[in-house]
Short mmCIF file of N, CA and C and ligand atoms in Angstrom, two decimals:
data_model
loop_
_atom_site.label_atom_id
_atom_site.label_comp_id
_atom_site.label_asym_id
_atom_site.label_seq_id
_atom_site.Cartn_x
_atom_site.Cartn_y
_atom_site.Cartn_z
N MET A 1 -17.91 137.83 54.73
CA MET A 1 -18.77 138.43 53.71
C MET A 1 -18.89 137.53 52.48
N ALA A 2 -17.74 136.91 52.12
CA ALA A 2 -17.75 136.01 50.97
C ALA A 2 -18.68 134.83 51.21
N LEU A 3 -18.70 134.35 52.46
CA LEU A 3 -19.60 133.24 52.79
C LEU A 3 -21.03 133.66 52.55
N ARG A 4 -21.36 134.89 52.92
CA ARG A 4 -22.69 135.43 52.74
C ARG A 4 -23.04 135.54 51.25
N VAL A 5 -22.14 136.15 50.51
CA VAL A 5 -22.39 136.36 49.08
C VAL A 5 -22.59 135.03 48.37
N ALA A 6 -21.78 134.04 48.75
CA ALA A 6 -21.86 132.75 48.07
C ALA A 6 -22.89 131.83 48.72
N SER A 7 -23.56 132.28 49.76
CA SER A 7 -24.47 131.42 50.54
C SER A 7 -23.80 130.11 50.92
N ALA A 8 -22.58 130.21 51.46
CA ALA A 8 -21.81 129.01 51.76
C ALA A 8 -21.89 128.64 53.24
N TYR A 9 -21.70 127.39 53.51
CA TYR A 9 -21.57 126.93 54.89
C TYR A 9 -20.36 127.61 55.53
N ARG A 10 -20.43 127.83 56.82
CA ARG A 10 -19.34 128.50 57.53
C ARG A 10 -18.05 127.70 57.50
N THR A 11 -18.18 126.42 57.20
CA THR A 11 -17.00 125.54 57.17
C THR A 11 -16.16 125.71 55.91
N VAL A 12 -16.69 126.41 54.91
CA VAL A 12 -15.94 126.61 53.67
C VAL A 12 -14.77 127.55 53.95
N SER A 13 -13.60 127.22 53.42
CA SER A 13 -12.42 128.04 53.67
C SER A 13 -12.58 129.42 53.04
N THR A 14 -11.92 130.39 53.61
CA THR A 14 -12.00 131.75 53.09
C THR A 14 -11.57 131.80 51.63
N GLU A 15 -10.45 131.15 51.33
CA GLU A 15 -9.93 131.17 49.96
C GLU A 15 -10.97 130.66 48.97
N ALA A 16 -11.59 129.54 49.29
CA ALA A 16 -12.58 128.95 48.38
C ALA A 16 -13.82 129.84 48.28
N ALA A 17 -14.27 130.37 49.43
CA ALA A 17 -15.47 131.21 49.42
C ALA A 17 -15.25 132.46 48.57
N LEU A 18 -14.05 133.04 48.65
CA LEU A 18 -13.75 134.24 47.87
C LEU A 18 -13.78 133.94 46.38
N VAL A 19 -13.22 132.80 46.01
CA VAL A 19 -13.20 132.44 44.58
C VAL A 19 -14.63 132.20 44.09
N ILE A 20 -15.40 131.42 44.86
CA ILE A 20 -16.78 131.14 44.45
C ILE A 20 -17.57 132.43 44.31
N ALA A 21 -17.40 133.32 45.29
CA ALA A 21 -18.15 134.58 45.28
C ALA A 21 -17.57 135.59 44.27
N GLY A 22 -16.35 135.31 43.80
CA GLY A 22 -15.73 136.24 42.86
C GLY A 22 -15.28 137.52 43.54
N MET A 23 -14.90 137.41 44.82
CA MET A 23 -14.47 138.61 45.56
C MET A 23 -12.96 138.59 45.74
N ILE A 24 -12.32 139.63 45.25
CA ILE A 24 -10.86 139.73 45.36
C ILE A 24 -10.49 139.86 46.85
N PRO A 25 -9.51 139.08 47.32
CA PRO A 25 -9.09 139.20 48.72
C PRO A 25 -8.73 140.65 49.05
N ILE A 26 -9.18 141.08 50.21
CA ILE A 26 -9.11 142.50 50.57
C ILE A 26 -7.68 143.04 50.59
N ASP A 27 -6.71 142.21 51.03
CA ASP A 27 -5.34 142.71 51.11
C ASP A 27 -4.74 142.92 49.72
N ILE A 28 -5.12 142.05 48.77
CA ILE A 28 -4.63 142.22 47.40
C ILE A 28 -5.29 143.45 46.77
N LEU A 29 -6.57 143.62 47.07
CA LEU A 29 -7.29 144.79 46.55
C LEU A 29 -6.69 146.08 47.11
N ALA A 30 -6.31 146.05 48.39
CA ALA A 30 -5.71 147.23 49.02
C ALA A 30 -4.38 147.59 48.34
N GLU A 31 -3.60 146.56 48.02
CA GLU A 31 -2.34 146.81 47.31
C GLU A 31 -2.59 147.49 45.98
N GLU A 32 -3.63 147.01 45.29
CA GLU A 32 -3.98 147.59 43.99
C GLU A 32 -4.34 149.08 44.14
N ARG A 33 -5.16 149.36 45.14
CA ARG A 33 -5.56 150.75 45.40
C ARG A 33 -4.34 151.62 45.69
N ARG A 34 -3.42 151.05 46.48
CA ARG A 34 -2.22 151.78 46.86
C ARG A 34 -1.38 152.10 45.62
N GLU A 35 -1.22 151.12 44.77
CA GLU A 35 -0.44 151.31 43.54
C GLU A 35 -1.07 152.40 42.67
N LEU A 36 -2.38 152.36 42.55
CA LEU A 36 -3.08 153.36 41.72
C LEU A 36 -2.94 154.75 42.31
N ALA A 37 -3.04 154.84 43.62
CA ALA A 37 -2.93 156.15 44.28
C ALA A 37 -1.52 156.72 44.14
N LYS A 38 -0.54 155.82 44.31
CA LYS A 38 0.85 156.22 44.23
C LYS A 38 1.17 156.81 42.85
N ALA A 39 0.58 156.18 41.83
CA ALA A 39 0.85 156.60 40.46
C ALA A 39 0.06 157.85 40.09
N GLY A 40 -0.83 158.28 40.97
CA GLY A 40 -1.71 159.42 40.67
C GLY A 40 -0.94 160.71 40.44
N GLY A 41 -1.67 161.75 40.10
CA GLY A 41 -1.01 163.01 39.79
C GLY A 41 -0.66 163.07 38.32
N ALA A 42 0.57 163.45 38.02
CA ALA A 42 0.99 163.60 36.62
C ALA A 42 0.89 162.26 35.87
N ARG A 43 1.37 161.22 36.55
CA ARG A 43 1.43 159.92 35.88
C ARG A 43 0.30 159.04 36.44
N GLU A 44 -0.83 159.04 35.76
CA GLU A 44 -1.98 158.28 36.23
C GLU A 44 -1.71 156.78 36.20
N GLY A 45 -2.09 156.11 37.25
CA GLY A 45 -1.99 154.65 37.26
C GLY A 45 -2.98 154.05 36.28
N ASN A 46 -2.59 152.95 35.71
CA ASN A 46 -3.48 152.32 34.75
C ASN A 46 -4.28 151.21 35.43
N PRO A 47 -5.59 151.46 35.62
CA PRO A 47 -6.41 150.49 36.35
C PRO A 47 -6.38 149.10 35.72
N LYS A 48 -6.34 149.05 34.40
CA LYS A 48 -6.35 147.75 33.72
C LYS A 48 -5.09 146.96 34.03
N VAL A 49 -3.97 147.65 33.98
CA VAL A 49 -2.69 147.00 34.27
C VAL A 49 -2.66 146.50 35.71
N GLU A 50 -3.10 147.39 36.63
CA GLU A 50 -3.10 147.01 38.05
C GLU A 50 -4.04 145.84 38.31
N ARG A 51 -5.19 145.81 37.64
CA ARG A 51 -6.13 144.72 37.85
C ARG A 51 -5.53 143.40 37.36
N LYS A 52 -4.78 143.48 36.27
CA LYS A 52 -4.11 142.28 35.76
C LYS A 52 -3.16 141.72 36.81
N LYS A 53 -2.38 142.63 37.42
CA LYS A 53 -1.45 142.21 38.48
C LYS A 53 -2.21 141.58 39.65
N THR A 54 -3.32 142.24 39.99
CA THR A 54 -4.15 141.75 41.09
C THR A 54 -4.62 140.33 40.83
N MET A 55 -5.13 140.11 39.62
CA MET A 55 -5.65 138.78 39.28
C MET A 55 -4.54 137.73 39.30
N ARG A 56 -3.35 138.16 38.89
CA ARG A 56 -2.22 137.23 38.90
C ARG A 56 -1.86 136.84 40.34
N LYS A 57 -1.85 137.82 41.23
CA LYS A 57 -1.55 137.54 42.64
C LYS A 57 -2.60 136.61 43.26
N TRP A 58 -3.85 136.91 42.93
CA TRP A 58 -4.96 136.12 43.49
C TRP A 58 -4.86 134.68 42.99
N GLN A 59 -4.60 134.55 41.69
CA GLN A 59 -4.46 133.21 41.11
C GLN A 59 -3.32 132.44 41.76
N GLN A 60 -2.21 133.13 41.99
CA GLN A 60 -1.06 132.49 42.62
C GLN A 60 -1.42 131.98 44.02
N ARG A 61 -2.13 132.82 44.75
CA ARG A 61 -2.54 132.44 46.10
C ARG A 61 -3.46 131.22 46.06
N TRP A 62 -4.37 131.25 45.09
CA TRP A 62 -5.33 130.14 44.95
C TRP A 62 -4.60 128.84 44.55
N ASP A 63 -3.64 128.96 43.65
CA ASP A 63 -2.88 127.79 43.20
C ASP A 63 -2.14 127.10 44.34
N THR A 64 -1.71 127.91 45.31
CA THR A 64 -0.87 127.35 46.37
C THR A 64 -1.59 127.24 47.71
N ALA A 65 -2.89 127.54 47.73
CA ALA A 65 -3.64 127.45 48.99
C ALA A 65 -3.68 125.99 49.45
N ASP A 66 -3.57 125.80 50.77
CA ASP A 66 -3.56 124.42 51.25
C ASP A 66 -4.97 123.92 51.60
N CYS A 67 -5.97 124.65 51.11
CA CYS A 67 -7.35 124.18 51.30
C CYS A 67 -8.11 124.42 50.01
N GLY A 68 -9.36 124.01 49.99
CA GLY A 68 -10.19 124.25 48.81
C GLY A 68 -9.85 123.37 47.62
N GLU A 69 -9.35 122.19 47.92
CA GLU A 69 -8.89 121.30 46.84
C GLU A 69 -10.02 120.96 45.86
N TRP A 70 -11.20 120.63 46.42
CA TRP A 70 -12.32 120.27 45.55
C TRP A 70 -12.74 121.46 44.70
N THR A 71 -12.87 122.62 45.31
CA THR A 71 -13.27 123.82 44.57
C THR A 71 -12.24 124.13 43.48
N ARG A 72 -10.96 123.95 43.83
CA ARG A 72 -9.91 124.23 42.84
C ARG A 72 -9.97 123.27 41.65
N SER A 73 -10.38 122.04 41.91
CA SER A 73 -10.49 121.09 40.80
C SER A 73 -11.60 121.50 39.84
N LEU A 74 -12.58 122.25 40.36
CA LEU A 74 -13.68 122.73 39.51
C LEU A 74 -13.37 124.09 38.90
N ILE A 75 -12.84 124.96 39.74
CA ILE A 75 -12.52 126.32 39.29
C ILE A 75 -11.01 126.50 39.40
N GLY A 76 -10.30 126.16 38.36
CA GLY A 76 -8.85 126.30 38.37
C GLY A 76 -8.46 127.73 38.07
N ASP A 77 -9.06 128.26 37.02
CA ASP A 77 -8.69 129.59 36.55
C ASP A 77 -9.70 130.63 37.03
N ILE A 78 -9.24 131.50 37.91
CA ILE A 78 -10.15 132.47 38.52
C ILE A 78 -10.73 133.44 37.49
N GLU A 79 -9.91 133.88 36.56
CA GLU A 79 -10.41 134.89 35.60
C GLU A 79 -11.53 134.35 34.72
N THR A 80 -11.39 133.10 34.31
CA THR A 80 -12.47 132.49 33.51
C THR A 80 -13.76 132.46 34.32
N TRP A 81 -13.62 132.11 35.57
CA TRP A 81 -14.79 132.00 36.45
C TRP A 81 -15.41 133.36 36.73
N THR A 82 -14.59 134.32 37.16
CA THR A 82 -15.14 135.62 37.54
C THR A 82 -15.54 136.44 36.31
N GLY A 83 -14.97 136.12 35.16
CA GLY A 83 -15.29 136.87 33.96
C GLY A 83 -16.50 136.33 33.22
N ARG A 84 -17.14 135.31 33.79
CA ARG A 84 -18.27 134.68 33.09
C ARG A 84 -19.44 135.65 32.97
N LYS A 85 -20.18 135.49 31.88
CA LYS A 85 -21.33 136.37 31.66
C LYS A 85 -22.61 135.66 32.08
N PHE A 86 -22.52 134.33 32.27
CA PHE A 86 -23.72 133.58 32.60
C PHE A 86 -23.48 132.74 33.84
N GLY A 87 -24.54 132.35 34.47
CA GLY A 87 -24.41 131.41 35.57
C GLY A 87 -24.18 132.10 36.90
N GLY A 88 -25.28 132.49 37.53
CA GLY A 88 -25.18 133.09 38.86
C GLY A 88 -24.94 132.01 39.90
N ILE A 89 -24.53 132.42 41.08
CA ILE A 89 -24.38 131.44 42.14
C ILE A 89 -25.54 131.56 43.11
N ASN A 90 -25.90 130.46 43.67
CA ASN A 90 -26.92 130.46 44.72
C ASN A 90 -26.55 129.37 45.71
N TYR A 91 -27.39 129.19 46.69
CA TYR A 91 -27.17 128.22 47.75
C TYR A 91 -26.80 126.83 47.21
N PHE A 92 -27.50 126.39 46.18
CA PHE A 92 -27.29 125.02 45.68
C PHE A 92 -26.01 124.91 44.84
N VAL A 93 -25.78 125.90 44.02
CA VAL A 93 -24.56 125.91 43.21
C VAL A 93 -23.34 125.94 44.14
N THR A 94 -23.44 126.77 45.18
CA THR A 94 -22.33 126.88 46.12
C THR A 94 -22.07 125.57 46.86
N GLN A 95 -23.12 124.86 47.19
CA GLN A 95 -22.93 123.56 47.85
C GLN A 95 -22.08 122.65 46.98
N PHE A 96 -22.38 122.64 45.71
CA PHE A 96 -21.62 121.78 44.81
C PHE A 96 -20.18 122.29 44.65
N LEU A 97 -20.04 123.59 44.44
CA LEU A 97 -18.70 124.16 44.20
C LEU A 97 -17.81 124.05 45.44
N SER A 98 -18.40 124.11 46.60
CA SER A 98 -17.60 124.04 47.82
C SER A 98 -17.48 122.61 48.34
N GLY A 99 -18.40 121.76 47.94
CA GLY A 99 -18.42 120.39 48.48
C GLY A 99 -19.00 120.34 49.88
N HIS A 100 -19.36 121.51 50.41
CA HIS A 100 -19.95 121.57 51.74
C HIS A 100 -21.45 121.76 51.57
N GLY A 101 -22.20 120.74 51.79
CA GLY A 101 -23.64 120.84 51.58
C GLY A 101 -24.31 119.51 51.81
N SER A 102 -25.37 119.27 51.06
CA SER A 102 -26.14 118.05 51.26
C SER A 102 -25.48 116.83 50.63
N PHE A 103 -24.28 116.55 51.07
CA PHE A 103 -23.58 115.36 50.59
C PHE A 103 -23.27 114.49 51.80
N GLY A 104 -23.52 113.20 51.65
CA GLY A 104 -23.34 112.27 52.77
C GLY A 104 -21.99 112.41 53.44
N ASN A 105 -20.93 112.51 52.64
CA ASN A 105 -19.58 112.57 53.23
C ASN A 105 -19.40 113.82 54.09
N PHE A 106 -19.96 114.93 53.63
CA PHE A 106 -19.86 116.18 54.40
C PHE A 106 -20.74 116.12 55.65
N LEU A 107 -21.99 115.68 55.47
CA LEU A 107 -22.92 115.65 56.61
C LEU A 107 -22.43 114.72 57.71
N GLU A 108 -21.79 113.63 57.30
CA GLU A 108 -21.23 112.73 58.31
C GLU A 108 -20.07 113.42 59.03
N ARG A 109 -19.23 114.12 58.24
CA ARG A 109 -18.07 114.78 58.82
C ARG A 109 -18.47 115.83 59.87
N ILE A 110 -19.53 116.58 59.58
CA ILE A 110 -19.94 117.60 60.55
C ILE A 110 -20.96 117.03 61.55
N LYS A 111 -21.11 115.72 61.51
CA LYS A 111 -21.95 114.99 62.48
C LYS A 111 -23.42 115.36 62.40
N LYS A 112 -23.88 115.63 61.19
CA LYS A 112 -25.32 115.87 61.01
C LYS A 112 -26.00 114.56 60.62
N ARG A 113 -25.18 113.58 60.34
CA ARG A 113 -25.70 112.28 59.91
C ARG A 113 -24.75 111.21 60.41
N ASP A 114 -25.25 110.02 60.60
CA ASP A 114 -24.38 108.97 61.14
C ASP A 114 -23.85 108.05 60.04
N ASN A 115 -24.10 108.39 58.78
CA ASN A 115 -23.49 107.62 57.70
C ASN A 115 -23.25 108.53 56.50
N ASN A 116 -22.47 108.04 55.54
CA ASN A 116 -22.12 108.88 54.38
C ASN A 116 -22.77 108.39 53.09
N LYS A 117 -23.85 107.64 53.23
CA LYS A 117 -24.47 107.02 52.06
C LYS A 117 -25.35 107.99 51.27
N CYS A 118 -25.36 107.76 49.95
CA CYS A 118 -26.24 108.52 49.06
C CYS A 118 -27.68 108.11 49.33
N ILE A 119 -28.58 109.09 49.41
CA ILE A 119 -29.97 108.74 49.71
C ILE A 119 -30.67 108.12 48.49
N TYR A 120 -30.04 108.18 47.33
CA TYR A 120 -30.68 107.62 46.14
C TYR A 120 -30.21 106.21 45.81
N CYS A 121 -28.95 105.92 46.10
CA CYS A 121 -28.42 104.65 45.62
C CYS A 121 -27.55 103.90 46.62
N ASP A 122 -27.36 104.45 47.82
CA ASP A 122 -26.65 103.74 48.87
C ASP A 122 -25.14 103.63 48.67
N GLU A 123 -24.62 104.25 47.62
CA GLU A 123 -23.15 104.35 47.50
C GLU A 123 -22.69 105.47 48.44
N ILE A 124 -21.37 105.59 48.63
CA ILE A 124 -20.84 106.71 49.42
C ILE A 124 -21.12 108.00 48.66
N ASP A 125 -21.75 108.93 49.34
CA ASP A 125 -22.18 110.17 48.69
C ASP A 125 -21.13 111.27 48.83
N SER A 126 -20.90 111.98 47.72
CA SER A 126 -19.96 113.10 47.68
C SER A 126 -20.32 113.91 46.44
N PRO A 127 -19.77 115.12 46.32
CA PRO A 127 -20.03 115.88 45.09
C PRO A 127 -19.56 115.11 43.84
N GLN A 128 -18.44 114.44 44.01
CA GLN A 128 -17.89 113.62 42.92
C GLN A 128 -18.87 112.51 42.53
N HIS A 129 -19.48 111.89 43.53
CA HIS A 129 -20.46 110.83 43.28
C HIS A 129 -21.64 111.39 42.49
N MET A 130 -22.11 112.54 42.91
CA MET A 130 -23.24 113.15 42.21
C MET A 130 -22.88 113.49 40.76
N LEU A 131 -21.66 114.00 40.63
CA LEU A 131 -21.22 114.45 39.30
C LEU A 131 -21.01 113.28 38.33
N ARG A 132 -20.39 112.21 38.80
CA ARG A 132 -19.92 111.18 37.89
C ARG A 132 -20.66 109.85 37.95
N GLU A 133 -21.23 109.53 39.12
CA GLU A 133 -21.67 108.14 39.30
C GLU A 133 -23.17 107.96 39.51
N CYS A 134 -23.76 108.78 40.33
CA CYS A 134 -25.10 108.48 40.79
C CYS A 134 -26.11 108.42 39.64
N GLN A 135 -26.87 107.33 39.64
CA GLN A 135 -27.86 107.14 38.56
C GLN A 135 -29.00 108.14 38.66
N ARG A 136 -29.19 108.70 39.86
CA ARG A 136 -30.24 109.69 40.03
C ARG A 136 -30.07 110.86 39.06
N TRP A 137 -28.80 111.13 38.69
CA TRP A 137 -28.51 112.29 37.85
C TRP A 137 -28.07 111.90 36.45
N ALA A 138 -28.37 110.66 36.08
CA ALA A 138 -27.91 110.14 34.78
C ALA A 138 -28.43 110.98 33.61
N GLU A 139 -29.70 111.36 33.72
CA GLU A 139 -30.29 112.09 32.60
C GLU A 139 -29.67 113.48 32.47
N GLN A 140 -29.52 114.16 33.59
CA GLN A 140 -28.90 115.50 33.56
C GLN A 140 -27.46 115.41 33.05
N ARG A 141 -26.78 114.34 33.48
CA ARG A 141 -25.39 114.14 33.05
C ARG A 141 -25.35 113.95 31.53
N ARG A 142 -26.30 113.14 31.02
CA ARG A 142 -26.33 112.88 29.58
C ARG A 142 -26.62 114.17 28.81
N THR A 143 -27.52 114.96 29.33
CA THR A 143 -27.85 116.23 28.67
C THR A 143 -26.61 117.11 28.56
N MET A 144 -25.87 117.19 29.65
CA MET A 144 -24.68 118.03 29.61
C MET A 144 -23.63 117.43 28.68
N GLU A 145 -23.50 116.13 28.69
CA GLU A 145 -22.50 115.49 27.84
C GLU A 145 -22.81 115.70 26.36
N GLU A 146 -24.09 115.70 26.03
CA GLU A 146 -24.48 116.00 24.65
C GLU A 146 -24.07 117.43 24.30
N GLU A 147 -24.28 118.29 25.25
CA GLU A 147 -23.99 119.71 25.07
C GLU A 147 -22.49 119.98 24.88
N ILE A 148 -21.68 119.36 25.73
CA ILE A 148 -20.25 119.68 25.69
C ILE A 148 -19.44 118.69 24.86
N GLY A 149 -20.08 117.59 24.45
CA GLY A 149 -19.42 116.65 23.55
C GLY A 149 -18.35 115.78 24.18
N GLU A 150 -18.35 115.66 25.49
CA GLU A 150 -17.43 114.75 26.17
C GLU A 150 -18.01 114.41 27.53
N SER A 151 -17.41 113.41 28.18
CA SER A 151 -17.99 113.04 29.47
C SER A 151 -17.67 114.09 30.53
N VAL A 152 -18.58 114.23 31.46
CA VAL A 152 -18.48 115.27 32.48
C VAL A 152 -17.40 114.91 33.50
N THR A 153 -16.50 115.84 33.74
CA THR A 153 -15.45 115.66 34.74
C THR A 153 -15.39 116.89 35.63
N THR A 154 -14.61 116.82 36.70
CA THR A 154 -14.45 118.00 37.54
C THR A 154 -13.81 119.14 36.75
N GLU A 155 -12.97 118.77 35.79
CA GLU A 155 -12.25 119.80 35.02
C GLU A 155 -13.17 120.56 34.06
N ASN A 156 -14.19 119.88 33.52
CA ASN A 156 -14.98 120.56 32.50
C ASN A 156 -16.41 120.91 32.93
N VAL A 157 -16.81 120.52 34.11
CA VAL A 157 -18.23 120.71 34.46
C VAL A 157 -18.61 122.19 34.60
N VAL A 158 -17.73 123.00 35.14
CA VAL A 158 -18.07 124.41 35.30
C VAL A 158 -18.15 125.08 33.93
N LYS A 159 -17.17 124.78 33.10
CA LYS A 159 -17.19 125.31 31.74
C LYS A 159 -18.45 124.83 31.02
N GLY A 160 -18.76 123.57 31.19
CA GLY A 160 -19.94 122.99 30.56
C GLY A 160 -21.21 123.64 31.04
N ALA A 161 -21.27 123.92 32.34
CA ALA A 161 -22.47 124.54 32.90
C ALA A 161 -22.65 125.95 32.34
N LEU A 162 -21.55 126.67 32.21
CA LEU A 162 -21.63 128.04 31.68
C LEU A 162 -22.06 128.01 30.22
N GLN A 163 -21.53 127.05 29.49
CA GLN A 163 -21.88 126.88 28.08
C GLN A 163 -23.36 126.56 27.94
N THR A 164 -23.85 125.66 28.79
CA THR A 164 -25.25 125.27 28.75
C THR A 164 -26.15 126.45 29.11
N ALA A 165 -25.69 127.25 30.07
CA ALA A 165 -26.48 128.41 30.50
C ALA A 165 -26.60 129.43 29.38
N LYS A 166 -25.55 129.52 28.58
CA LYS A 166 -25.52 130.50 27.49
C LYS A 166 -26.46 130.12 26.36
N SER A 167 -26.52 128.82 26.05
CA SER A 167 -27.30 128.39 24.88
C SER A 167 -28.78 128.24 25.21
ZN1 ZN B 1 -26.16 108.02 44.45
#
């Protein structure tokens, strides 16, 4: 379902797809429901407190997941990402966030292409290449850098994009 919501390639790991889509893993959500139900009756469970615990568990799982490395470098903190007020996800955003999409390195890996070269500049193509190197995106990169006041990196691009979307 997360793959659907995020319009992600089937090759994207569950952990990464859930984070991109902002969907709490079902088993963690079930635990939260159980805790709330247990506390019901005289002593009502506090949904806010339980949600905090849920987010902590989810974050822990994401921090230690053995997949989704690229996505994690972009979206480290789940709450910042899921709590955003701007910036919807779509097919293209998901390609970048997952690294699974129209990138030479990915297309070669899944054997949709026989080389990993960028179609614009002939360097090895990857999300990182698009973000940091490719001259095709120099102008967009400059615009964002003006906006966020520093050079674009995997660590700040998502924050920068949300900031740009807001202004
Ligand atoms: Zn290029």
